[in-house]
Coordinates of C-alpha atoms in Angstrom, one line a residue:
M1 CA -5.6 31.2 -18.0
D2 CA -7.3 28.3 -16.3
S3 CA -7.1 27.4 -12.4
S4 CA -4.7 24.6 -12.9
S5 CA -2.2 26.7 -14.9
L6 CA -2.5 29.5 -12.4
K7 CA -2.0 27.3 -9.5
C8 CA 1.3 25.9 -11.2
L9 CA 2.5 29.4 -11.8
E10 CA 1.7 30.7 -8.2
F11 CA 3.4 27.6 -6.7
G12 CA 6.6 28.5 -8.9
K13 CA 6.5 32.0 -7.7
L14 CA 6.4 30.8 -4.0
V15 CA 9.2 28.6 -4.5
L16 CA 11.3 31.4 -5.9
K17 CA 10.7 33.7 -3.0
S18 CA 12.6 31.4 -0.8
D19 CA 16.4 32.0 -0.5
L20 CA 17.0 28.2 -0.6
L21 CA 17.4 28.2 -4.4
P22 CA 19.9 31.0 -4.8
N23 CA 21.7 30.0 -1.6
S24 CA 22.1 26.4 -2.7
W25 CA 23.3 27.4 -6.2
S26 CA 25.9 29.8 -4.8
K27 CA 27.4 26.9 -2.8
I28 CA 27.3 24.7 -5.8
S29 CA 29.1 27.3 -7.9
E30 CA 31.7 27.7 -5.2
V31 CA 32.6 24.0 -5.2
Y32 CA 32.3 23.9 -8.9
E33 CA 34.9 26.8 -9.5
S34 CA 37.3 25.3 -7.1
T35 CA 37.6 22.0 -8.7
N36 CA 40.0 21.1 -11.5
R37 CA 37.8 19.4 -14.0
N38 CA 40.5 18.1 -16.2
Q39 CA 42.3 16.3 -13.3
D40 CA 39.7 15.4 -10.8
S41 CA 37.1 12.7 -11.7
S42 CA 35.9 11.9 -8.2
L43 CA 32.9 12.8 -6.2
K44 CA 33.3 15.9 -4.0
I45 CA 31.2 16.6 -1.0
K46 CA 31.2 19.7 1.0
I47 CA 29.1 20.7 4.0
Y48 CA 28.0 24.3 4.6
P49 CA 26.5 24.9 8.2
E50 CA 24.0 27.7 8.0
T51 CA 21.8 29.4 10.6
K52 CA 18.5 27.8 9.6
Y53 CA 19.7 24.6 7.8
T54 CA 22.7 22.6 6.7
I55 CA 23.6 22.5 3.0
V56 CA 25.4 19.6 1.6
V57 CA 26.9 20.0 -2.0
F58 CA 27.6 17.2 -4.2
D59 CA 29.9 17.8 -7.0
A60 CA 30.4 15.3 -9.8
P61 CA 32.5 15.2 -13.0
L62 CA 30.8 15.9 -16.3
L63 CA 29.3 12.9 -17.9
R64 CA 30.2 11.9 -21.4
T65 CA 28.9 8.4 -22.1
N66 CA 30.2 6.0 -24.8
Y67 CA 27.0 4.0 -24.9
P68 CA 23.3 5.0 -25.5
S69 CA 21.7 6.9 -22.6
D70 CA 18.9 4.3 -22.6
S71 CA 21.2 1.6 -21.5
A72 CA 23.0 3.4 -18.9
S73 CA 21.1 1.8 -16.1
T74 CA 21.9 -0.5 -13.2
T75 CA 19.2 -2.9 -12.1
L76 CA 18.9 -3.4 -8.1
S77 CA 17.3 -6.1 -6.4
G78 CA 18.0 -8.7 -3.5
T79 CA 19.2 -8.5 0.0
P80 CA 20.5 -5.1 1.9
D81 CA 24.1 -6.2 1.3
Q82 CA 23.5 -6.2 -2.4
N83 CA 21.0 -3.3 -2.7
P84 CA 21.5 -0.2 -0.5
F85 CA 17.8 0.7 -1.5
H86 CA 16.3 -2.6 -0.3
F87 CA 13.8 -0.7 1.8
L88 CA 12.0 0.5 -1.3
Y89 CA 11.0 -3.1 -2.1
L90 CA 7.4 -3.7 -3.1
E91 CA 6.0 -7.1 -3.2
K92 CA 4.7 -6.5 -6.7
I93 CA 8.0 -4.7 -7.7
P94 CA 11.0 -6.8 -6.6
S95 CA 13.5 -4.8 -8.7
F96 CA 14.2 -1.3 -10.4
S97 CA 16.8 0.3 -12.4
I98 CA 18.8 3.6 -11.6
H99 CA 21.0 5.8 -13.6
A100 CA 24.3 3.8 -13.8
P101 CA 26.9 6.7 -13.8
A102 CA 25.2 8.3 -10.8
Y103 CA 25.1 4.9 -8.9
Q104 CA 28.6 4.1 -9.7
L105 CA 29.7 7.4 -8.2
F106 CA 27.5 6.9 -5.3
D107 CA 28.9 3.3 -4.8
S108 CA 32.6 4.4 -5.1
A109 CA 32.1 6.9 -2.3
K110 CA 30.1 4.6 -0.1
N111 CA 32.5 4.7 2.9
D112 CA 32.5 8.7 2.9
L113 CA 28.6 8.5 2.4
I114 CA 28.2 6.2 5.4
H115 CA 30.0 8.7 7.5
L116 CA 28.2 11.6 6.1
K117 CA 25.0 9.9 6.8
S118 CA 26.0 9.4 10.4
E119 CA 26.6 13.1 10.9
L120 CA 23.6 14.4 9.2
L121 CA 21.4 12.1 11.3
K122 CA 22.6 13.9 14.4
S123 CA 21.7 17.2 13.0
K124 CA 18.9 19.3 14.5
K125 CA 18.5 21.5 11.5
Q126 CA 16.9 21.0 8.2
V127 CA 19.3 19.2 5.9
I128 CA 19.5 20.4 2.3
L129 CA 21.3 18.2 -0.1
T130 CA 22.0 19.8 -3.5
G131 CA 24.0 19.4 -6.7
A132 CA 24.1 20.2 -10.3
A133 CA 24.0 18.0 -13.4
L134 CA 25.5 14.5 -12.4
G135 CA 26.1 15.9 -8.8
G136 CA 22.3 16.3 -8.4
S137 CA 21.6 12.8 -9.4
V138 CA 24.1 11.5 -6.7
A139 CA 22.5 13.9 -4.2
S140 CA 19.2 12.3 -5.1
L141 CA 20.4 8.8 -4.7
F142 CA 21.9 9.8 -1.3
T143 CA 18.6 11.6 -0.2
L144 CA 16.7 8.2 -1.0
W145 CA 19.3 6.4 1.2
L146 CA 19.2 8.8 4.0
V147 CA 15.5 9.5 4.4
D148 CA 14.8 6.0 5.4
T149 CA 16.6 6.3 8.7
V150 CA 15.6 9.8 9.6
D151 CA 13.6 10.0 12.8
P152 CA 9.9 10.7 11.8
K153 CA 9.7 13.4 14.5
L154 CA 12.1 15.3 12.7
R155 CA 12.0 17.3 9.4
R156 CA 12.9 15.2 6.3
P157 CA 15.8 16.2 4.2
L158 CA 15.2 18.2 1.1
C159 CA 17.2 17.4 -2.1
I160 CA 17.6 20.4 -4.7
A161 CA 19.0 19.1 -8.1
F162 CA 19.8 21.6 -10.8
G163 CA 19.6 20.3 -14.4
S164 CA 20.3 16.8 -13.4
P165 CA 19.6 13.5 -15.2
L166 CA 16.7 11.6 -14.1
I167 CA 17.8 8.6 -11.9
G168 CA 15.2 5.9 -12.0
D169 CA 13.1 3.9 -14.3
A170 CA 9.3 3.4 -14.4
S171 CA 9.4 0.9 -11.5
L172 CA 11.1 3.3 -9.2
Q173 CA 8.8 6.0 -10.3
Q174 CA 5.9 3.8 -9.3
I175 CA 7.3 2.9 -6.0
L176 CA 7.8 6.6 -5.1
E177 CA 4.5 7.8 -6.5
N178 CA 2.6 7.0 -3.3
S179 CA 5.7 7.3 -1.0
L180 CA 6.2 10.2 1.6
R181 CA 9.8 10.3 0.1
N182 CA 8.4 11.9 -3.1
S183 CA 8.0 15.2 -1.2
C184 CA 11.8 15.3 -0.5
F185 CA 12.8 16.2 -4.0
L186 CA 12.8 19.5 -5.8
H187 CA 14.2 19.4 -9.4
V188 CA 15.0 22.7 -10.9
A189 CA 15.1 22.3 -14.7
D190 CA 15.6 24.5 -17.8
A191 CA 12.8 23.3 -20.2
A192 CA 15.3 23.6 -23.2
Q193 CA 18.3 21.8 -21.5
T194 CA 17.4 18.9 -19.3
L195 CA 18.2 15.4 -20.5
L196 CA 15.3 13.0 -20.8
T197 CA 15.4 9.5 -22.1
Q198 CA 12.9 6.6 -22.4
A199 CA 14.8 4.6 -19.7
F200 CA 14.3 7.0 -16.9
K201 CA 11.1 8.6 -15.4
P202 CA 10.7 11.7 -13.3
F203 CA 9.5 11.7 -9.5
G204 CA 9.3 14.4 -6.9
T205 CA 8.4 18.1 -7.6
F206 CA 9.8 19.9 -10.7
L207 CA 10.3 23.8 -11.0
I208 CA 10.4 23.9 -14.8
C209 CA 12.0 27.3 -16.0
F210 CA 11.1 29.0 -19.3
D211 CA 12.3 32.3 -20.6
S212 CA 10.8 34.5 -17.8
Q213 CA 8.5 32.3 -15.9
C214 CA 8.4 29.0 -14.2
I215 CA 5.9 26.5 -13.1
C216 CA 6.0 24.1 -10.2
I217 CA 4.4 20.7 -10.8
D218 CA 4.5 17.2 -9.3
D219 CA 2.8 15.3 -12.1
P220 CA 5.3 12.9 -13.9
E221 CA 3.3 12.7 -17.2
T222 CA 3.4 16.6 -17.4
V223 CA 7.1 16.8 -16.6
T224 CA 7.7 14.3 -19.3
E225 CA 5.7 16.4 -21.9
L226 CA 7.3 19.7 -20.9
L227 CA 10.9 18.4 -20.8
G228 CA 10.9 16.6 -24.1
G229 CA 13.5 19.0 -25.6
A230 CA 17.2 18.5 -26.2
N231 CA 18.4 14.9 -26.0
T232 CA 22.1 14.3 -25.8
D233 CA 24.7 11.9 -24.6
E234 CA 26.4 14.7 -22.4
V235 CA 25.1 16.0 -19.3
V236 CA 26.0 19.7 -19.9
W237 CA 26.8 22.0 -16.9
R238 CA 24.5 25.1 -17.0
D239 CA 24.9 28.1 -14.8
Y240 CA 21.6 28.4 -13.1
S241 CA 22.3 31.7 -11.5
E242 CA 21.4 33.3 -14.9
V243 CA 18.2 31.3 -15.0
L244 CA 17.2 32.1 -11.5
G245 CA 18.0 35.8 -11.8
R246 CA 15.9 36.0 -14.9
L247 CA 12.9 34.6 -13.2
V248 CA 13.0 37.0 -10.3
Q249 CA 13.2 40.2 -12.5
P250 CA 10.0 42.1 -12.4
L251 CA 8.0 42.0 -15.7
A252 CA 7.1 45.2 -17.6
V253 CA 3.8 43.5 -18.6
E254 CA 1.8 40.4 -17.5
T255 CA 2.8 37.6 -19.7
R256 CA 1.0 34.3 -20.4
L257 CA 2.9 31.1 -19.8
I258 CA 3.4 29.4 -23.1
V259 CA 2.2 25.8 -22.2
D260 CA -0.3 24.0 -24.3
D261 CA -3.7 24.0 -22.7
G262 CA -4.0 20.4 -23.6
I263 CA -1.1 19.5 -21.3
I264 CA -2.6 21.6 -18.4
N265 CA -6.1 20.0 -18.8
R266 CA -4.6 16.4 -18.9
M267 CA -2.7 17.2 -15.8
A268 CA -5.8 18.5 -14.1
D269 CA -7.7 15.2 -15.1
R270 CA -4.9 13.0 -13.6
A271 CA -4.9 15.2 -10.4
A272 CA -8.6 14.5 -10.0
N273 CA -8.2 10.8 -10.6
K274 CA -5.4 10.7 -8.1
K275 CA -7.5 12.3 -5.5
L276 CA -10.3 9.8 -6.0
R277 CA -7.5 7.0 -5.7
F278 CA -6.5 8.4 -2.4
D279 CA -10.0 8.8 -1.2
P280 CA -10.2 5.4 0.7
L281 CA -8.7 6.8 4.0
I282 CA -11.1 9.8 3.7
K283 CA -14.1 7.5 3.4
L284 CA -13.0 5.1 6.2
N285 CA -15.5 6.5 8.6
H286 CA -18.4 6.1 6.1
M287 CA -17.3 2.4 5.5
K288 CA -17.4 1.9 9.4
I289 CA -21.2 3.2 9.3
E290 CA -21.8 0.8 6.5
M291 CA -20.4 -2.1 8.4
M292 CA -22.5 -1.2 11.4
H293 CA -25.6 -1.4 9.3
L294 CA -24.4 -5.0 8.3
E295 CA -24.0 -5.9 12.0
K296 CA -27.6 -5.0 12.6
Y297 CA -28.6 -7.1 9.8
K298 CA -26.5 -9.9 11.4
K299 CA -28.3 -9.5 14.7
K300 CA -31.9 -9.7 13.2
S301 CA -31.1 -13.1 11.3
T302 CA -33.1 -15.7 13.0
M303 CA -31.5 -18.6 11.0
G304 CA -28.0 -17.0 11.2
Y305 CA -26.4 -14.3 9.3
Y306 CA -24.8 -16.4 6.7
D307 CA -27.8 -18.4 5.8
R308 CA -30.3 -15.6 5.7
F309 CA -28.2 -13.8 3.1
K310 CA -27.8 -17.1 1.2
T311 CA -31.5 -17.9 1.3
N312 CA -32.4 -14.3 0.2
M313 CA -29.8 -14.1 -2.6
K314 CA -32.0 -16.7 -4.4
S315 CA -35.1 -14.4 -4.1
P316 CA -34.8 -11.3 -1.9
D317 CA -38.0 -11.0 0.1
S318 CA -37.4 -7.3 1.5
I319 CA -35.7 -4.1 0.6
V320 CA -33.4 -4.9 3.6
D321 CA -31.9 -7.7 1.7
V322 CA -31.5 -5.7 -1.5
V323 CA -29.8 -2.8 0.5
T324 CA -27.6 -5.3 2.2
E325 CA -26.3 -6.6 -1.2
K326 CA -25.5 -2.9 -2.2
R327 CA -23.6 -2.3 1.0
K328 CA -21.6 -5.4 0.5
K329 CA -20.7 -4.3 -3.0
E330 CA -19.6 -0.8 -1.7
L331 CA -17.7 -2.4 1.0
N332 CA -15.9 -4.6 -1.4
D333 CA -15.0 -1.9 -3.9
Y334 CA -13.6 0.3 -1.0
W335 CA -11.4 -2.4 0.7
I336 CA -10.2 -3.8 -2.8
S337 CA -9.1 -0.1 -3.6
L338 CA -7.4 0.5 -0.3
V339 CA -5.4 -2.9 -0.4
K340 CA -4.2 -2.0 -3.9
E341 CA -3.0 1.5 -2.7
V342 CA -1.1 -0.1 0.3
E343 CA 0.6 -2.6 -1.7
K344 CA 1.9 0.2 -4.0
M345 CA 3.7 1.7 -1.0
P346 CA 7.4 0.7 0.0
Q347 CA 7.6 -1.7 2.8
S348 CA 8.9 0.8 5.4
E349 CA 5.8 3.1 4.7
K350 CA 2.9 0.6 4.8
S351 CA 2.6 0.5 8.4
L352 CA 1.1 3.9 8.8
L353 CA -1.8 3.3 6.3
K354 CA -2.2 -0.3 7.5
T355 CA -2.4 0.7 11.2
R356 CA -5.2 3.4 10.4
S357 CA -7.3 0.7 8.8
L358 CA -6.2 -2.5 10.5
F359 CA -8.9 -3.3 12.7
A360 CA -11.6 -1.9 10.5
G361 CA -10.1 -4.2 7.8
H362 CA -10.2 -7.1 10.2
N363 CA -13.8 -6.7 11.1
Y364 CA -14.8 -6.1 7.5
R365 CA -13.1 -9.3 6.5
R366 CA -14.9 -11.3 9.0
L367 CA -18.3 -9.6 8.3
V368 CA -18.3 -9.5 4.5
E369 CA -16.4 -12.5 3.4
P370 CA -19.0 -15.0 4.5
L371 CA -21.4 -13.2 2.3
D372 CA -19.1 -13.5 -0.8
I373 CA -18.6 -17.3 0.1
A374 CA -22.5 -17.7 0.1
E375 CA -22.6 -16.2 -3.5
Y376 CA -19.7 -18.3 -4.5
Y377 CA -21.3 -21.6 -3.5
L378 CA -24.7 -20.7 -4.9
R379 CA -23.0 -20.4 -8.2
G380 CA -22.2 -24.1 -7.9
K381 CA -18.5 -23.4 -7.5
R382 CA -16.1 -25.3 -5.2
E383 CA -12.7 -25.0 -3.3
Y384 CA -13.1 -21.4 -2.2
R385 CA -10.1 -21.2 -0.1
T386 CA -7.8 -22.2 -2.9
T387 CA -9.5 -21.0 -6.0
G388 CA -12.1 -18.6 -5.2
R389 CA -10.7 -16.2 -2.6
S390 CA -10.0 -12.5 -3.5
R391 CA -6.4 -11.4 -3.0
H392 CA -7.6 -8.4 -0.8
Y393 CA -9.0 -10.7 1.8
E394 CA -5.8 -12.6 1.9
M395 CA -3.7 -9.6 2.4
L396 CA -6.1 -8.2 5.0
E397 CA -5.7 -11.3 7.0
K398 CA -1.9 -11.4 6.4
W399 CA -1.4 -7.9 7.7
F400 CA -3.5 -8.4 10.9
K401 CA -1.7 -11.6 11.8
A402 CA 1.7 -9.9 11.3
E403 CA 0.8 -7.5 14.2
N404 CA 0.5 -10.6 16.4
I405 CA -2.6 -9.2 18.2
K406 CA -3.9 -11.7 20.9
P407 CA -7.6 -11.0 21.6
T408 CA -8.8 -11.5 25.0
R409 CA -11.8 -14.1 25.4
W410 CA -12.5 -14.9 28.9
E411 CA -14.9 -17.7 30.1
G412 CA -18.3 -16.6 30.7
R413 CA -18.3 -13.7 28.3
D414 CA -21.2 -13.1 26.1
L415 CA -20.3 -14.1 22.5
S416 CA -23.6 -13.2 20.9
D417 CA -22.1 -10.3 18.9
L418 CA -18.8 -12.2 18.0
L419 CA -17.8 -12.4 14.4
T420 CA -16.3 -15.8 13.7
F421 CA -12.4 -15.5 13.7
D422 CA -11.9 -17.4 10.6
S423 CA -13.6 -15.5 7.8
C424 CA -13.6 -18.7 5.5
F425 CA -15.3 -20.8 8.1
W426 CA -18.5 -21.1 6.1
A427 CA -16.5 -22.2 3.0
D428 CA -15.3 -25.2 5.0
V429 CA -18.8 -25.8 6.1
E430 CA -19.9 -25.8 2.4
E431 CA -17.1 -28.3 1.6
A432 CA -18.2 -30.5 4.4
M433 CA -21.8 -30.6 3.3
L434 CA -20.5 -31.6 -0.2
V435 CA -18.5 -34.4 1.3
N436 CA -21.6 -35.6 3.2
N437 CA -23.5 -35.7 -0.3
A438 CA -20.7 -37.7 -1.8
L439 CA -20.7 -40.3 0.9
R440 CA -24.4 -41.0 0.2
T441 CA -23.7 -42.0 -3.3
Q442 CA -19.9 -42.8 -3.6
L443 CA -18.6 -46.3 -3.1
V444 CA -15.0 -45.7 -4.0
G445 CA -12.8 -43.5 -2.1
R446 CA -14.9 -43.4 1.0
E447 CA -12.0 -43.4 3.4
V448 CA -10.6 -40.2 2.0
L449 CA -14.0 -38.7 2.4
F450 CA -14.3 -39.7 6.1
E451 CA -10.8 -38.3 6.6
K452 CA -11.8 -34.8 5.4
L453 CA -14.8 -34.9 7.7
M454 CA -12.7 -35.9 10.6
K455 CA -10.3 -33.0 9.9
F456 CA -13.3 -30.6 9.6
E457 CA -14.6 -31.8 13.0
E458 CA -11.1 -31.2 14.5
Y459 CA -11.0 -27.7 13.0
V460 CA -14.4 -26.8 14.4
W461 CA -13.6 -28.2 17.9
K462 CA -10.5 -26.1 18.1
M463 CA -12.4 -23.0 17.3
I464 CA -15.1 -23.8 19.9
E465 CA -12.4 -24.5 22.6
K466 CA -10.8 -21.1 21.8
R467 CA -14.2 -19.5 21.8
E468 CA -13.4 -18.2 18.2
V469 CA -16.7 -19.2 16.6
S470 CA -20.0 -17.3 16.7
P471 CA -22.9 -18.9 18.5
E472 CA -25.0 -18.2 15.4
I473 CA -23.6 -21.3 13.8
F474 CA -25.7 -23.6 16.2
L475 CA -29.0 -21.8 15.4
E476 CA -31.7 -24.2 14.1
G477 CA -31.8 -24.1 10.3
S478 CA -28.2 -23.0 9.8
S479 CA -25.9 -24.7 7.2
F480 CA -23.7 -25.8 10.1
M481 CA -26.6 -27.7 12.0
K482 CA -27.7 -29.2 8.7
W483 CA -24.3 -30.5 8.3
W484 CA -24.1 -31.8 11.8
K485 CA -27.2 -33.8 11.5
E486 CA -26.3 -35.5 8.3
Y487 CA -22.7 -36.2 9.8
K488 CA -24.1 -37.7 13.0
E489 CA -26.1 -40.2 10.8
I490 CA -23.0 -41.0 8.7
K491 CA -21.0 -41.7 11.8
G492 CA -23.6 -43.9 13.3
L493 CA -24.4 -44.6 16.9
H494 CA -21.5 -47.0 17.6
A495 CA -18.7 -44.5 16.4
P496 CA -16.1 -43.7 19.3
P497 CA -17.2 -40.4 20.9
T498 CA -15.1 -37.3 20.4
H499 CA -14.9 -34.1 22.4
F500 CA -17.0 -32.4 19.5
T501 CA -19.6 -35.1 19.2
E502 CA -20.0 -35.2 23.1
F503 CA -20.4 -31.4 23.0
M504 CA -23.1 -31.7 20.4
N505 CA -24.9 -34.7 21.6
N506 CA -25.2 -33.4 25.1
N507 CA -26.6 -30.2 23.7
K508 CA -23.7 -28.1 25.4
H509 CA -23.7 -26.1 22.2
E510 CA -27.0 -24.5 23.2
S511 CA -25.4 -22.6 26.1
Y512 CA -22.2 -21.8 24.2
G513 CA -21.4 -18.2 24.1
K514 CA -24.0 -17.2 26.7
P515 CA -23.1 -15.2 29.7
A516 CA -22.3 -17.3 32.7
D517 CA -25.2 -16.3 34.6
K518 CA -27.6 -17.1 31.8
E519 CA -26.4 -20.6 31.2

């Protein structure tokens, strides 16, 4: 037996040693036996206060549908008053579908569930939400709804569903895949009995029971492969006391779990790939070190960081330039991957991941995006801001601005190490230089071109006033100084002075960003 299969078995045994499963099932059975199935078709909820935890049982009528199971879904989207699960919204996944019969029961009992939610949020004990068949599906929906408002300092509720229909489509599965909520669900399933359809996909952890053994897994694809058995339009009530009792009986001989090795191997491969996908946070410190190397490269650039890289891109003259290009690629790969992972997470969970990487991402964007801009314009392209910018830069900037962090920049502070705040600054310089070139040869539309240069001048002056631009832009030989000299000629000697032109003509730029005592 390989290590992956053994781990699944051992985890399954560990779950069975807990008294949670038999205790939960005994409460479910008690409610089930006290309900008249022929007369009562509403959702029943019963609370059992225990010493260690509080058990809440959801009991629902048996489901017999008159329409195909694949179509028994309700699509949810929109505002909180239209969608009780609006907090699961993803920018790339604006809607998802859930099991219609379960949602109808959930919605019909909304007033009772609001009261229950309020009571459970006061509980200092672990909350266990459980149910069988359709009752387990409603318990799952309630858990999704409840966990969003649970104090992060307290233990999250655990939902244990026995033989219950899956409640969400592929979109919901994708939303929950990278969510902390995924750990709140334990589905106990008899491999030969649980209903699976193409419309609904698994999430959470599954304890899959075979004849005398069980495995515990959280890989959705493996769950789908193992539970592809009986498919019926009826959610059948199954007495899981018999299933659980069989699993805890000691075996006379050691048996081998009858699961195809191919299934286990595929699961192991997916686990390895998933680990690589979540690796970005583990690698964050390494990325910070790589950024420190780039900052050293910046300090040693006599013509300016941007222009040194741009010049040496044409023909690298040292191993340092070659290594810098490799570092840039590694950093880009890392941050593109991290942004993709954050975007997969529900809105309410993004803050934790974003906060841990917020400032590092802000500095990375200001440090590396100028180098991408240099490559972009070297390839003869234009309009970087509107057509060439990578989405991951846009998202990093958006997330940082959303925090509304106001940097402190006092007069007289040394700005020699400052990274220009607007990481697209050099793209605007390149565009301004192209406008300068056009004015030399173009006779028609010159007013529009002059207007563009005036807007660029105003943009630069605002950043100078706010001390948001690096002093390196004023180094002799920089692209910015090249633009300025050409712009000065274009404006001519008799043009009305502006704050910016006076600043440049009076050589105040030479002392910009220097400590007060060195000016």
